[in-house]
Short mmCIF file of C-alpha atoms in Angstrom, two decimals:
data_model
loop_
_atom_site.label_atom_id
_atom_site.label_comp_id
_atom_site.label_asym_id
_atom_site.label_seq_id
_atom_site.Cartn_x
_atom_site.Cartn_y
_atom_site.Cartn_z
CA MET A 105 118.41 204.13 119.92
CA ALA A 106 121.61 201.84 120.42
CA PRO A 107 124.30 203.32 122.40
CA GLN A 108 126.73 203.09 119.68
CA GLN A 109 124.97 205.83 117.64
CA GLN A 110 125.60 208.29 120.15
CA GLN A 111 129.46 208.50 119.14
CA GLU A 112 129.62 210.38 115.94
CA VAL A 113 132.70 209.51 113.61
CA GLU A 114 133.44 211.77 110.83
CA VAL A 115 134.66 210.00 107.78
CA VAL A 116 136.34 212.16 105.49
CA VAL A 117 138.15 210.89 102.40
CA GLN A 118 139.92 213.97 101.23
CA GLN A 119 141.35 212.44 97.93
CA GLN A 120 137.85 210.98 96.81
CA GLN A 121 136.13 214.21 97.41
CA GLN A 122 138.50 216.05 95.17
CA GLN A 123 138.20 213.32 92.56
CA GLN A 124 134.44 213.51 92.69
CA GLN A 125 134.59 217.25 92.37
CA GLY A 126 136.85 217.14 89.44
CA GLU A 127 134.94 214.50 87.77
CA ARG A 128 131.49 216.08 87.93
CA GLY A 129 132.33 219.80 88.42
CA ALA A 130 129.12 219.98 90.55
CA ALA A 131 128.82 221.47 93.89
CA ALA A 132 129.70 218.85 96.35
CA VAL A 133 127.73 218.33 99.59
CA SER A 134 128.29 216.39 102.87
CA LEU A 135 125.60 213.91 103.97
CA ARG A 136 124.93 212.61 107.49
CA VAL A 137 125.02 208.89 107.40
CA LEU A 138 123.17 206.33 109.76
CA LEU A 139 123.93 202.85 110.01
CA PHE A 140 121.57 200.18 111.50
CA ALA A 141 121.74 196.57 112.77
CA GLY A 142 124.32 194.44 110.89
CA ALA A 143 125.55 197.45 108.74
CA ARG A 144 126.15 199.46 112.08
CA GLU A 145 128.34 196.52 113.61
CA LEU A 146 130.15 196.02 110.28
CA ALA A 147 131.16 199.72 110.07
CA GLY A 148 131.89 199.73 113.80
CA THR A 149 129.99 202.97 114.04
CA ALA A 150 126.33 204.08 114.09
CA GLU A 151 126.68 207.37 112.35
CA GLY A 152 129.22 209.08 110.00
CA VAL A 153 129.64 211.76 107.36
CA LEU A 154 130.00 211.24 103.80
CA THR A 155 131.56 214.29 102.03
CA GLY A 156 132.25 215.47 98.53
CA VAL A 157 128.87 213.97 97.15
CA PRO A 158 127.80 215.53 93.93
CA ALA A 159 124.41 217.58 94.47
CA ARG A 160 122.95 215.61 91.49
CA THR A 161 123.82 211.92 91.74
CA ASP A 162 122.22 208.40 91.40
CA VAL A 163 121.77 205.87 93.93
CA ASP A 164 124.41 203.50 92.50
CA HIS A 165 127.08 206.23 93.15
CA LEU A 166 125.82 206.67 96.81
CA LEU A 167 125.73 202.87 97.38
CA ARG A 168 129.34 202.80 96.07
CA ARG A 169 130.59 205.65 98.25
CA VAL A 170 128.92 204.66 101.32
CA THR A 171 130.13 200.82 101.06
CA GLU A 172 133.59 202.34 100.51
CA ALA A 173 133.64 204.79 103.34
CA PHE A 174 132.12 202.45 105.84
CA SER A 175 133.79 199.17 104.63
CA LEU A 176 130.56 197.51 104.01
CA GLY A 177 131.85 195.31 101.23
CA ALA A 178 131.15 192.24 103.01
CA MET A 179 127.27 192.98 102.77
CA SER A 180 127.49 194.87 99.38
CA GLY A 181 124.19 194.50 97.66
CA ALA A 182 122.52 193.14 100.78
CA PHE A 183 121.37 196.69 101.91
CA ILE A 184 119.43 199.58 100.56
CA LEU A 185 119.63 203.45 101.28
CA ALA A 186 117.13 205.77 102.64
CA LEU A 187 117.47 209.41 101.89
CA ASN A 188 115.77 211.58 104.41
CA HIS A 189 113.46 208.89 105.48
CA ASP A 190 112.38 207.61 102.00
CA TYR A 191 113.84 204.40 100.56
CA VAL A 192 115.80 204.89 97.29
CA MET A 193 116.39 202.21 94.81
CA PRO A 194 119.50 201.48 92.57
CA GLY A 195 118.92 203.40 89.36
CA ASP A 196 116.89 206.32 90.99
CA GLN A 197 118.49 209.78 90.34
CA VAL A 198 118.50 211.92 93.44
CA ARG A 199 119.40 215.38 94.62
CA VAL A 200 121.02 215.83 97.88
CA ARG A 201 121.71 218.99 99.95
CA ASP A 202 124.25 219.65 102.71
CA GLY A 203 123.07 217.49 105.82
CA ASP A 204 120.76 215.31 104.32
CA GLU A 205 120.13 212.23 105.93
CA LEU A 206 121.42 209.02 104.49
CA ALA A 207 120.43 205.73 106.14
CA VAL A 208 121.99 202.27 105.60
CA ILE A 209 119.12 199.99 105.78
CA PRO A 210 119.84 196.16 106.01
CA PRO A 211 117.22 193.52 105.41
CA LEU A 212 114.41 194.30 107.74
CA SER A 213 113.28 192.03 110.73
CA GLY A 214 110.49 193.98 112.50
CA GLY A 215 107.33 192.47 113.83
CA MET B 66 92.67 207.82 115.32
CA ASP B 67 96.09 206.36 114.77
CA HIS B 68 98.29 205.35 117.71
CA LEU B 69 101.78 204.65 116.66
CA LYS B 70 104.54 204.11 119.18
CA LEU B 71 107.94 202.48 119.74
CA VAL B 72 108.19 201.54 123.58
CA HIS B 73 110.94 200.29 125.61
CA ASN B 74 108.66 198.60 128.27
CA GLU B 75 106.33 195.62 128.10
CA ILE B 76 102.99 196.41 126.19
CA ASN B 77 99.78 195.66 127.76
CA VAL B 78 97.43 194.26 125.07
CA GLY B 79 94.59 195.12 127.06
CA ASP B 80 95.42 199.17 126.94
CA ILE B 81 96.04 198.90 123.25
CA MET B 82 92.74 197.52 122.77
CA LYS B 83 91.13 200.37 124.58
CA LEU B 84 92.95 202.76 122.54
CA VAL B 85 90.92 201.76 119.34
CA SER B 86 87.73 200.65 120.95
CA SER B 87 84.59 202.87 120.13
CA PRO B 88 80.77 202.38 120.84
CA SER B 89 80.29 202.28 117.24
CA CYS B 90 82.55 199.52 116.46
CA GLY B 91 81.35 195.91 116.52
CA ALA B 92 84.79 194.59 115.99
CA THR B 93 88.35 194.97 117.35
CA SER B 94 91.06 192.71 115.91
CA LEU B 95 94.30 192.28 117.34
CA PHE B 96 97.54 190.76 116.16
CA VAL B 97 100.11 190.23 118.93
CA GLY B 98 103.67 189.04 117.85
CA THR B 99 105.75 187.38 120.64
CA THR B 100 109.30 186.18 120.74
CA ARG B 101 110.25 182.43 120.39
CA ASP B 102 112.71 180.77 122.58
CA ASN B 103 114.12 178.72 119.57
CA PHE B 104 115.47 179.20 116.19
CA GLU B 105 116.67 176.28 113.94
CA GLY B 106 117.35 173.98 117.02
CA LYS B 107 119.15 176.69 118.86
CA VAL B 108 117.98 178.20 122.24
CA VAL B 109 117.38 181.82 121.89
CA LYS B 110 118.65 183.61 125.12
CA ARG B 111 117.38 187.08 124.24
CA LEU B 112 116.19 189.37 121.65
CA VAL B 113 117.11 193.03 120.74
CA TYR B 114 115.11 195.33 118.74
CA GLU B 115 116.49 198.35 117.06
CA ALA B 116 114.87 200.85 114.94
CA TYR B 117 115.41 203.75 112.59
CA GLU B 118 113.30 205.85 114.78
CA GLY B 119 113.13 208.99 112.77
CA MET B 120 111.90 206.90 109.80
CA VAL B 121 109.44 204.55 111.67
CA GLN B 122 106.99 207.21 112.61
CA LYS B 123 106.83 208.45 108.90
CA SER B 124 106.52 204.83 107.60
CA LEU B 125 104.02 203.75 110.05
CA LYS B 126 101.86 206.82 109.30
CA THR B 127 102.14 205.79 105.52
CA LEU B 128 100.89 202.45 106.50
CA CYS B 129 97.92 203.77 108.31
CA ASP B 130 97.02 205.94 105.47
CA ASP B 131 97.22 202.90 103.25
CA ILE B 132 95.08 200.76 105.33
CA ARG B 133 92.26 203.43 105.56
CA SER B 134 92.30 203.90 101.88
CA LYS B 135 91.59 200.28 101.63
CA TRP B 136 89.34 199.49 104.32
CA ASN B 137 86.62 201.50 106.37
CA VAL B 138 88.31 201.19 109.84
CA HIS B 139 87.96 203.16 113.11
CA GLY B 140 91.07 203.17 115.08
CA ILE B 141 94.46 201.63 114.33
CA ALA B 142 96.99 201.17 116.96
CA ILE B 143 100.62 199.80 116.25
CA TYR B 144 103.15 199.41 119.31
CA HIS B 145 106.40 198.06 118.80
CA ARG B 146 109.07 197.10 121.34
CA LEU B 147 112.63 198.21 121.19
CA GLY B 148 115.71 197.15 123.18
CA GLU B 149 115.84 193.90 124.90
CA VAL B 150 112.75 191.79 124.89
CA ALA B 151 112.32 188.55 126.95
CA VAL B 152 111.02 185.49 125.49
CA GLU B 153 107.29 185.05 125.32
CA GLU B 154 106.79 188.89 125.69
CA ALA B 155 104.94 190.65 122.80
CA SER B 156 107.38 192.39 120.48
CA ILE B 157 104.39 193.95 118.46
CA VAL B 158 100.71 194.50 118.99
CA ILE B 159 98.41 195.72 116.32
CA ALA B 160 94.81 196.73 117.06
CA VAL B 161 92.32 197.67 114.40
CA SER B 162 88.72 198.65 115.10
CA SER B 163 85.76 198.71 112.58
CA GLU B 164 82.12 198.60 112.38
CA HIS B 165 82.04 194.82 111.08
CA ARG B 166 84.70 192.19 111.63
CA ALA B 167 85.92 191.62 107.96
CA GLU B 168 87.39 195.24 107.73
CA SER B 169 89.34 194.88 110.86
CA LEU B 170 90.46 191.31 110.33
CA GLN B 171 91.84 191.87 106.78
CA ALA B 172 93.48 195.25 108.08
CA VAL B 173 95.22 193.42 110.78
CA GLN B 174 96.70 191.03 108.49
CA TYR B 175 97.66 193.73 105.88
CA ALA B 176 99.35 195.79 108.68
CA ILE B 177 101.68 193.01 110.04
CA ASP B 178 102.59 191.97 106.52
CA LYS B 179 103.34 195.47 105.41
CA LEU B 180 105.33 196.38 108.56
CA LYS B 181 107.54 193.43 108.11
CA ALA B 182 108.41 194.45 104.66
CA ASP B 183 108.56 198.14 105.00
CA VAL B 184 109.14 199.65 108.46
CA PRO B 185 112.80 200.06 109.33
CA ILE B 186 113.13 197.69 112.47
CA TRP B 187 115.37 195.18 113.07
CA LYS B 188 115.85 192.13 115.53
CA LYS B 189 118.91 190.52 116.75
CA GLU B 190 118.53 186.93 118.19
CA GLU B 191 121.23 185.90 120.71
CA TYR B 192 121.68 182.05 121.33
CA ASP B 193 122.51 180.33 124.41
CA GLY B 194 125.51 178.15 124.59
CA ASP B 195 128.12 179.36 121.94
CA ALA B 196 127.20 182.95 122.59
CA THR B 197 126.54 183.73 118.82
CA SER B 198 124.02 186.17 117.67
CA GLN B 199 122.26 186.93 114.30
CA TRP B 200 120.46 189.86 112.67
CA LYS B 201 117.40 188.34 111.32
CA GLU B 202 115.75 188.92 108.07
CA ASN B 203 111.88 189.05 107.17
CA LYS B 204 111.19 187.26 104.16
CA GLU B 205 108.97 190.13 103.30
CA SER B 206 111.79 192.43 103.20
CA SER B 207 112.16 193.12 99.51
CA TRP B 208 115.92 193.77 99.06
CA ILE B 209 117.42 190.42 100.62
CA LYS B 210 119.74 189.43 97.78
CA THR B 211 121.72 186.04 97.35
CA GLU B 212 124.01 187.58 94.72
CA PRO B 213 125.44 191.24 95.14
CA GLU B 214 125.09 192.07 91.65
CA GLU B 215 121.53 191.30 91.34
CA ASN B 216 119.31 194.40 90.71
CA VAL B 217 116.31 193.95 92.77
CA THR B 218 113.41 196.59 92.72
CA PRO B 219 110.19 196.67 94.72
CA GLU B 220 108.43 195.39 91.32
CA ASN B 221 110.67 192.42 91.44
CA PRO B 222 110.70 191.07 94.92
CA VAL B 223 112.94 188.25 95.85
CA SER B 224 111.29 186.11 98.43
CA PHE B 225 111.43 182.57 99.78
CA ILE B 226 115.00 182.49 99.54
CA VAL B 227 116.42 179.41 101.16
CA GLU B 228 119.79 179.59 102.44
CA ASN B 229 122.53 176.96 102.96
CA VAL B 230 120.85 174.12 101.30
CA PRO B 231 123.21 170.98 101.78
CA PRO B 232 125.15 170.25 98.55
CA GLU B 233 123.96 166.91 98.68
CA LEU B 234 120.39 167.86 98.20
CA ILE B 235 120.94 169.60 94.86
CA GLN B 236 120.95 167.49 92.06
CA VAL B 237 120.65 169.90 89.03
CA LYS B 238 123.06 172.50 89.24
CA ALA B 239 122.14 174.61 86.33
CA ASP B 240 120.11 177.84 85.89
CA ASP B 241 116.64 178.45 84.51
CA ALA B 242 118.02 179.14 81.04
CA GLU B 243 120.22 176.09 80.93
CA ILE B 244 117.47 173.88 82.08
CA LYS B 245 115.00 175.24 79.59
CA ARG B 246 117.81 174.69 76.81
CA ARG B 247 118.18 171.14 77.77
CA MET B 248 114.45 170.44 77.77
CA GLU B 249 114.01 171.80 74.20
CA ALA B 250 116.91 170.07 72.93
CA PHE B 251 115.67 166.78 74.21
CA MET B 252 112.08 167.51 72.79
CA GLU B 253 113.64 168.28 69.41
CA PHE B 254 115.78 165.04 69.56
CA LYS B 255 112.79 162.84 70.51
CA ARG B 256 110.82 164.43 67.78
CA ASN B 257 113.50 163.93 65.06
CA GLN B 258 113.57 160.26 66.26
CA VAL B 259 109.78 159.76 65.75
CA ASN B 260 110.04 161.46 62.38
CA LEU B 261 112.78 159.31 61.27
CA SER B 262 110.83 156.06 62.45
CA ASN B 263 107.68 157.41 60.73
CA ILE B 264 109.46 157.90 57.44
CA ARG B 265 110.90 154.41 57.48
CA ASP B 266 107.44 152.83 58.37
CA PHE B 267 105.40 154.66 55.88
CA CYS B 268 107.32 156.34 53.23
CA SER B 269 110.13 154.27 52.00
CA ASN B 270 108.77 150.78 50.95
CA SER B 271 109.91 151.12 47.44
CA SER B 272 113.50 151.17 48.21
CA SER B 273 113.94 148.84 51.36
CA ASP B 274 117.00 146.85 50.69
CA SER B 275 118.43 148.57 53.70
CA SER B 276 115.53 148.25 55.74
CA CYS B 277 114.90 145.50 58.32
CA ALA B 278 111.56 143.41 58.39
CA ARG B 279 109.07 146.26 58.68
CA VAL B 280 105.43 145.22 58.59
CA ASP B 281 102.59 146.91 56.74
CA ALA B 282 99.99 145.38 58.88
CA ALA B 283 99.46 142.90 61.64
CA VAL B 284 96.44 140.60 61.78
CA ILE B 285 95.66 139.80 65.44
CA ARG B 286 92.56 137.74 66.27
CA GLN B 287 89.67 139.83 67.86
CA LYS B 288 89.15 139.40 71.68
CA ASP B 289 85.69 137.56 71.02
CA SER B 290 86.96 135.55 68.07
CA LYS B 291 85.74 131.99 68.16
CA GLY B 292 88.34 130.90 65.68
CA HIS B 293 90.56 127.99 66.91
CA LEU B 294 93.46 129.31 64.98
CA ARG B 295 95.51 132.07 66.41
CA VAL B 296 96.22 134.35 63.32
CA ARG B 297 99.20 136.62 63.84
CA ARG B 298 100.29 136.60 60.31
CA VAL B 299 101.83 139.60 58.54
CA LEU B 300 102.21 140.13 55.01
CA ASN B 301 105.63 141.49 54.13
CA LYS B 302 105.56 142.97 50.68
CA THR B 303 109.09 143.95 50.97
CA GLY B 304 111.98 143.49 53.10
CA PRO B 305 114.44 140.69 53.93
CA GLN B 306 111.66 138.18 54.68
CA THR B 307 110.48 138.25 51.22
CA GLN B 308 113.78 137.46 49.70
CA GLY B 309 113.83 134.17 47.72
CA ILE B 310 110.22 133.25 48.89
CA GLU B 311 107.54 132.94 46.30
CA GLN B 312 104.36 131.97 48.35
CA TRP B 313 103.40 131.13 52.00
CA PRO B 314 104.35 127.63 52.89
CA SER B 315 101.10 125.79 53.34
CA THR B 316 101.66 123.39 56.20
CA SER B 317 104.02 125.57 58.35
CA GLY B 318 104.58 124.11 61.69
CA ALA B 319 103.75 120.39 60.71
CA SER B 320 107.45 119.32 60.76
CA SER B 321 107.97 120.48 64.29
CA VAL B 322 105.28 118.23 65.56
CA VAL B 323 106.07 115.00 63.79
CA PRO B 324 109.24 113.91 61.85
CA SER B 325 108.27 113.72 58.31
CA PHE B 326 109.51 111.38 55.91
CA THR B 327 110.32 112.83 52.59
CA PRO B 328 108.98 111.13 49.51
CA ASP B 329 112.42 110.27 48.44
CA ASN B 330 113.00 107.74 51.17
CA LYS B 331 109.73 105.90 50.18
CA LYS B 332 109.97 106.18 46.46
CA GLY B 333 107.96 103.74 44.46
CA LEU B 334 105.27 103.01 47.24
CA ALA B 335 101.85 104.29 46.57
CA LEU B 336 99.90 105.48 49.66
CA ASP B 337 102.72 104.88 51.85
CA ASN B 338 102.03 103.81 55.20
CA SER B 339 104.11 106.49 56.92
CA ARG B 340 102.66 109.14 54.80
CA LEU B 341 99.07 108.37 55.80
CA ARG B 342 100.28 108.09 59.38
CA ASN B 343 101.85 111.55 59.13
CA ALA B 344 98.49 113.00 57.85
CA GLU B 345 96.73 111.05 60.64
CA LEU B 346 98.78 112.29 63.40
CA HIS B 347 98.76 115.90 61.89
CA LEU B 348 94.92 116.01 61.90
CA GLY B 349 94.63 114.57 65.46
CA ILE B 350 92.71 111.52 64.57
CA ASN B 351 92.29 109.50 67.88
CA ASP B 352 93.39 106.03 66.81
CA ALA B 353 96.66 107.16 65.43
CA LEU B 354 97.67 109.23 68.11
CA ASN B 355 97.22 106.37 70.68
CA TYR B 356 98.92 103.89 68.41
CA ARG B 357 95.85 101.71 68.26
CA PRO B 358 95.52 99.59 65.17
CA VAL B 359 94.08 101.34 62.05
CA PRO B 360 91.58 100.17 59.63
CA LYS B 361 93.60 97.87 57.14
CA ASP B 362 91.57 99.45 54.26
CA VAL B 363 93.30 102.50 52.97
CA TYR B 364 90.19 103.84 51.62
CA ALA B 365 88.67 103.66 55.20
CA ARG B 366 91.57 105.61 56.35
CA LEU B 367 91.39 108.17 53.67
CA LYS B 368 87.68 108.56 54.50
CA GLN B 369 88.65 109.08 58.17
CA LEU B 370 91.00 111.81 56.99
CA GLU B 371 88.58 113.64 54.85
CA ASP B 372 85.92 113.64 57.68
CA ARG B 373 88.37 115.03 59.73
CA ILE B 374 89.38 117.80 57.54
CA LEU B 375 85.69 118.66 56.90
CA PHE B 376 85.03 118.79 60.64
CA LEU B 377 87.91 121.12 61.25
CA GLU B 378 86.75 123.41 58.38
CA GLY B 379 83.62 123.57 59.91
CA VAL B 380 84.70 124.72 63.11
CA SER B 381 87.38 126.90 62.11
CA PRO B 382 86.94 128.40 58.56
CA GLU B 383 90.42 129.93 58.92
CA TYR B 384 92.03 126.49 58.15
CA SER B 385 90.33 126.20 54.79
CA LEU B 386 90.99 129.96 53.79
CA GLU B 387 94.50 129.39 54.72
CA SER B 388 95.22 126.33 52.39
CA LEU B 389 93.15 127.97 49.54
CA LYS B 390 96.01 130.48 49.35
#
């Protein structure tokens, strides 16, 4: 793993958390967020925490939250998410628990 | 047996091959991906690979299961380098063994294509000179997008996106829907044009005062016709050409060859010399053409003309048909 990933930066957006809880009335959870390649460089961090995520949500919501929390607006739409090692696509409904791993996946270039 | 690994040191291709070989296998297919030293004219100084290691193992395992569900293969080994990789070194080695070659060859091709599309590994190229670098994007990666709002799902992969087309090379700056609309509008316009033209030609002869000289039929001599007269006549039943014309002029064209003398000028002269001469010239009687003396006897000259007419009628019946009208 790249050295930047060692440092853990917690991103807490208190206002957003309260707002989300008020809106949805559902239990809010915190997700561990991993960032790779271009997304890692743009965010300036390899890892973070996204708090105040509703337990039942959709991928579009997660994409918006991640984009805001890690300043990924410049590559908005050019990345997808993986939740607990599975790709999730816009439109998918997901259930998340505390500590679930959410990864920001820019276009792949393996091989 | 599946051998799936992310490694930080150079990959020994021979070792990977040994991992999958088996006495029962007649074929081992290898794919070795190596790093290039250039990209779009820029010199690549070094390449750095990074992976979502926690997910790569699961992703590669899924890929192996997928391969085994499609082909009967024995061993699969996929080794991928991470960290800095020098130019010309192997960044990936895939080895598949099978009883017969077809399975392993197809499986290797499939494996590298799927790996590039699905396995979370990234490559960064660092270029010589201006110290720039770039994260690469596999064209197989299904969520590369040009517009942020576009909704791309795996069922709707966007591939072969060409970025940065010079603006001077783009001639049509309209989207698919607009191009389709333009083509349909053009077809409709041409169809209407043809329809109008057909209606004018075939349907409106009865009230044709406003029409130009339309034709009903053109008589064009056949290719192998022996006739001397080139018939290109058209009978206009209607239209401006028929205005004030009761019948076809019987000697059209003659006046342009020889200036004819109107009867008025020679009133009172029977069998006027110049009239005979005109007829002789028109019918191409040699004596008259060459201005040689002609027979004094007027009947001899008439006989010559008659003979000439009979001859011409014989070789070209069109002449006589024309004059009968």
